[in-house]
XYZ file of C-alpha atoms in Angstrom:
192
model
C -21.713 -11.407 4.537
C -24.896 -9.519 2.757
C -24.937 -7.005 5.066
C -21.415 -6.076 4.244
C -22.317 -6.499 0.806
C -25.337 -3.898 1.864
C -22.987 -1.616 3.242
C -20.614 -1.694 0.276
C -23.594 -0.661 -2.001
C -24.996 1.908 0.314
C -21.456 3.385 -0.375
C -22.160 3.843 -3.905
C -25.419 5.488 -3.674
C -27.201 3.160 -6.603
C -30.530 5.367 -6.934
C -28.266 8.121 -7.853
C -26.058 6.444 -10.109
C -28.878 4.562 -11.608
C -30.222 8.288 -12.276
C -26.257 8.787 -13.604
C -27.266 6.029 -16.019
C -30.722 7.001 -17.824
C -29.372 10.174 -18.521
C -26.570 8.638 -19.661
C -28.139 5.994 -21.955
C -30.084 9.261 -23.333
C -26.673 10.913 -24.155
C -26.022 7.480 -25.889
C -29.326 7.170 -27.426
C -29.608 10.497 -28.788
C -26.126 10.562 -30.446
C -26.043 7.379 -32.326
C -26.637 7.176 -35.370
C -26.600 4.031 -35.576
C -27.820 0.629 -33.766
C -25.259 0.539 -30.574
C -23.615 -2.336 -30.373
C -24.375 -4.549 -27.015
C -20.645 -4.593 -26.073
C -20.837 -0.785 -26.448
C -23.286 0.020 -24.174
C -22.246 -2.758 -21.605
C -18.854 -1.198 -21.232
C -20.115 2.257 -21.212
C -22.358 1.502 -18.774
C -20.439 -0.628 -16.180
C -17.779 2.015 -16.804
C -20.052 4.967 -15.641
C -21.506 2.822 -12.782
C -18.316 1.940 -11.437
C -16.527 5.513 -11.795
C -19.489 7.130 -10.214
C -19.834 4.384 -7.458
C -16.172 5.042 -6.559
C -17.026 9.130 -6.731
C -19.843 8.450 -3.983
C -17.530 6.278 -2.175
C -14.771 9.087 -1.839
C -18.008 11.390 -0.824
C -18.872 9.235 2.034
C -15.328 9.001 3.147
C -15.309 13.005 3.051
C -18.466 13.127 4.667
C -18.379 10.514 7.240
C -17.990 13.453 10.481
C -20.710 15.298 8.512
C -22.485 12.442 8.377
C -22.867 11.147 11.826
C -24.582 14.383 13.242
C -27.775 14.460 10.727
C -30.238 11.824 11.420
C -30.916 11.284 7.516
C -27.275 9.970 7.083
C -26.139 9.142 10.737
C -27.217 5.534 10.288
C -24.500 5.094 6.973
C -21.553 2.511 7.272
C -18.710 5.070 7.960
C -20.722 6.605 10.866
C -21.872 3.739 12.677
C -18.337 2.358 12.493
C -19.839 -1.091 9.793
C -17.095 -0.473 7.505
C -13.944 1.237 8.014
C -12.089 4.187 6.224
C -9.858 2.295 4.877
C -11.866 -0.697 3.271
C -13.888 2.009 1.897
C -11.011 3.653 0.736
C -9.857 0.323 -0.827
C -13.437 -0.206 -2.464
C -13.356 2.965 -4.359
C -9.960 2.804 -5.526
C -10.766 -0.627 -7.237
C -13.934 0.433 -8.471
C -12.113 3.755 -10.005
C -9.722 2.080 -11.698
C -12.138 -0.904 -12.889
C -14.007 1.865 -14.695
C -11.369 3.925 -16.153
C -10.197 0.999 -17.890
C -13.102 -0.359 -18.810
C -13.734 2.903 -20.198
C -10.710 3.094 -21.941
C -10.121 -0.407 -22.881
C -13.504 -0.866 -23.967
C -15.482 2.548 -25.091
C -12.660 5.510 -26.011
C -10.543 7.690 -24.103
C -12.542 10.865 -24.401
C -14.980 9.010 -22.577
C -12.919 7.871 -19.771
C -11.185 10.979 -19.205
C -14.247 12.875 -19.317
C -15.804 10.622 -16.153
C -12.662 10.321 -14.700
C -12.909 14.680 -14.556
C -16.281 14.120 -13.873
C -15.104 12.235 -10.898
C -12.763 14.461 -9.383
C -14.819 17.332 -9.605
C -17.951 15.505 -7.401
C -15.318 14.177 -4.986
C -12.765 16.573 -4.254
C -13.857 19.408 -5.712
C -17.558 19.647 -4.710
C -17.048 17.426 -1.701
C -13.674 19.002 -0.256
C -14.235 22.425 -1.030
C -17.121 23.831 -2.039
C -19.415 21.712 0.339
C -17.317 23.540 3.036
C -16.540 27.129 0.962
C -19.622 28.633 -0.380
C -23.682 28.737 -0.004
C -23.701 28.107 -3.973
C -21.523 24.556 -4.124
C -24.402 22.827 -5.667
C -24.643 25.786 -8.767
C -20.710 25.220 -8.823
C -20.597 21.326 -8.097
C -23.260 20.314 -10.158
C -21.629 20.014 -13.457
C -19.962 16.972 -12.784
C -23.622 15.109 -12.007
C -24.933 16.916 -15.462
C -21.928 15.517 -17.382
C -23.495 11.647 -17.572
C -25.728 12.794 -21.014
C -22.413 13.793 -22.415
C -20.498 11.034 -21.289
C -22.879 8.869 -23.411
C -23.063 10.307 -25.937
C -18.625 10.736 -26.340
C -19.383 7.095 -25.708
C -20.966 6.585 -29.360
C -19.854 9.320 -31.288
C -16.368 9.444 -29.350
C -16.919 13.457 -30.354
C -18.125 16.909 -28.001
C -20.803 17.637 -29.913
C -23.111 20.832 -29.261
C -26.138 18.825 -28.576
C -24.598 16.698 -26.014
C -23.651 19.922 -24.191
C -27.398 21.064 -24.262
C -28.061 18.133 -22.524
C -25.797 19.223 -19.974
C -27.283 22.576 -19.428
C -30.467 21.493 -19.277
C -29.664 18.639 -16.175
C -27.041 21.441 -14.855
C -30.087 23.948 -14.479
C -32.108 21.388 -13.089
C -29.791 20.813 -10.168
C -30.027 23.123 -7.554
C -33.445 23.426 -7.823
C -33.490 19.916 -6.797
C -31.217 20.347 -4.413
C -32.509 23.594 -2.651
C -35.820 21.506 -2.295
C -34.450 18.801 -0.295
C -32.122 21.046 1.814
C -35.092 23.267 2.533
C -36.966 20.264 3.542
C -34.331 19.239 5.697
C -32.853 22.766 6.960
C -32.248 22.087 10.550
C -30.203 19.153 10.045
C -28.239 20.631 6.898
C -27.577 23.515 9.556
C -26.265 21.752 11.661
């Protein structure tokens, strides 16, 4: 039983969604101007955790062929056959839809369709296409993991502001530098 639970985490890569999260409490943070109230920032933030657990879950569906030929991932719970397609499938639908409408329900609607396009554009957009179409998917793909700043702060101010899109830019540039680091330090396996 806790190594399914395990597995069902590993799906929904926590150190990057808790990454998702600071720089989305600092999109909160920074646009209040006020004290934000604790129901607020719960929602917000179980609404962002769940929508981008579900958006991790859909990438390790995508990936799971990719996955079992590079020793850094072969060892996931698609690959090694722990979990199947479809209960992952199942996972990410239910943690999708818990965060939309906790989003909706209990922060604003700009906010929850902003993730919800946030999303889409990791999982089938970055993950379907441009992993496969193009040398540059991570300059492309890498709005939606800048967009978390800007998702708290629509989640407080319920408004795109300038400064929320600054924050953006600035995680958005940050990105495939990042990125091109670790796939330089692991170039024979992202080759394969």
């Amino acid at each position: 039983m806790m190594n399914e639970f395990r597995d069902y985490l590993i799906l929904c890569k926590p150190r990057v969604v808790l990454l998702m999260l600071l720089t989305s409490w600092t999109g909160m943070y920074l646009g209040a101007t006020y004290s934000i109230p604790w129901w607020l920032w719960i929602n917000a933030t179980l609404g962002i955790a769940f929508m981008s657990g579900s958006a991790a879950t859909l990438n390790h569906i995508i990936d799971h062929r990719i996955d079992a030929l590079m020793d850094r991932t072969k060892n996931r719970p698609l690959p090694t056959g722990k979990l199947t397609l479809k209960s992952a499938f199942i996972f990410s639908a239910l943690q999708g839809l818990t965060g939309f409408l906790i989003l909706f329900l209990g922060v604003n609607t700009l906010t929850a369709i902003l993730t919800l396009l946030a999303a889409i554009g990791y999982s089938a957009v970055y993950s379907l296409y441009l992993k496969r179409a193009t040398s540059q998917n991570i300059v492309i793909g890498g709005l939606s993991g800048a967009m978390p700043p800007l998702l708290g702060w629509t989640a407080v101010t319920g408004t795109l502001d300038a400064e929320a899109w600054l924050l953006v830019l600035i995680i958005f540039t940050w990105t495939p530098a990042h990125f091109w680091a670790l796939c330089l330090h692991r170039y024979h396996e992202s080759k394969k």
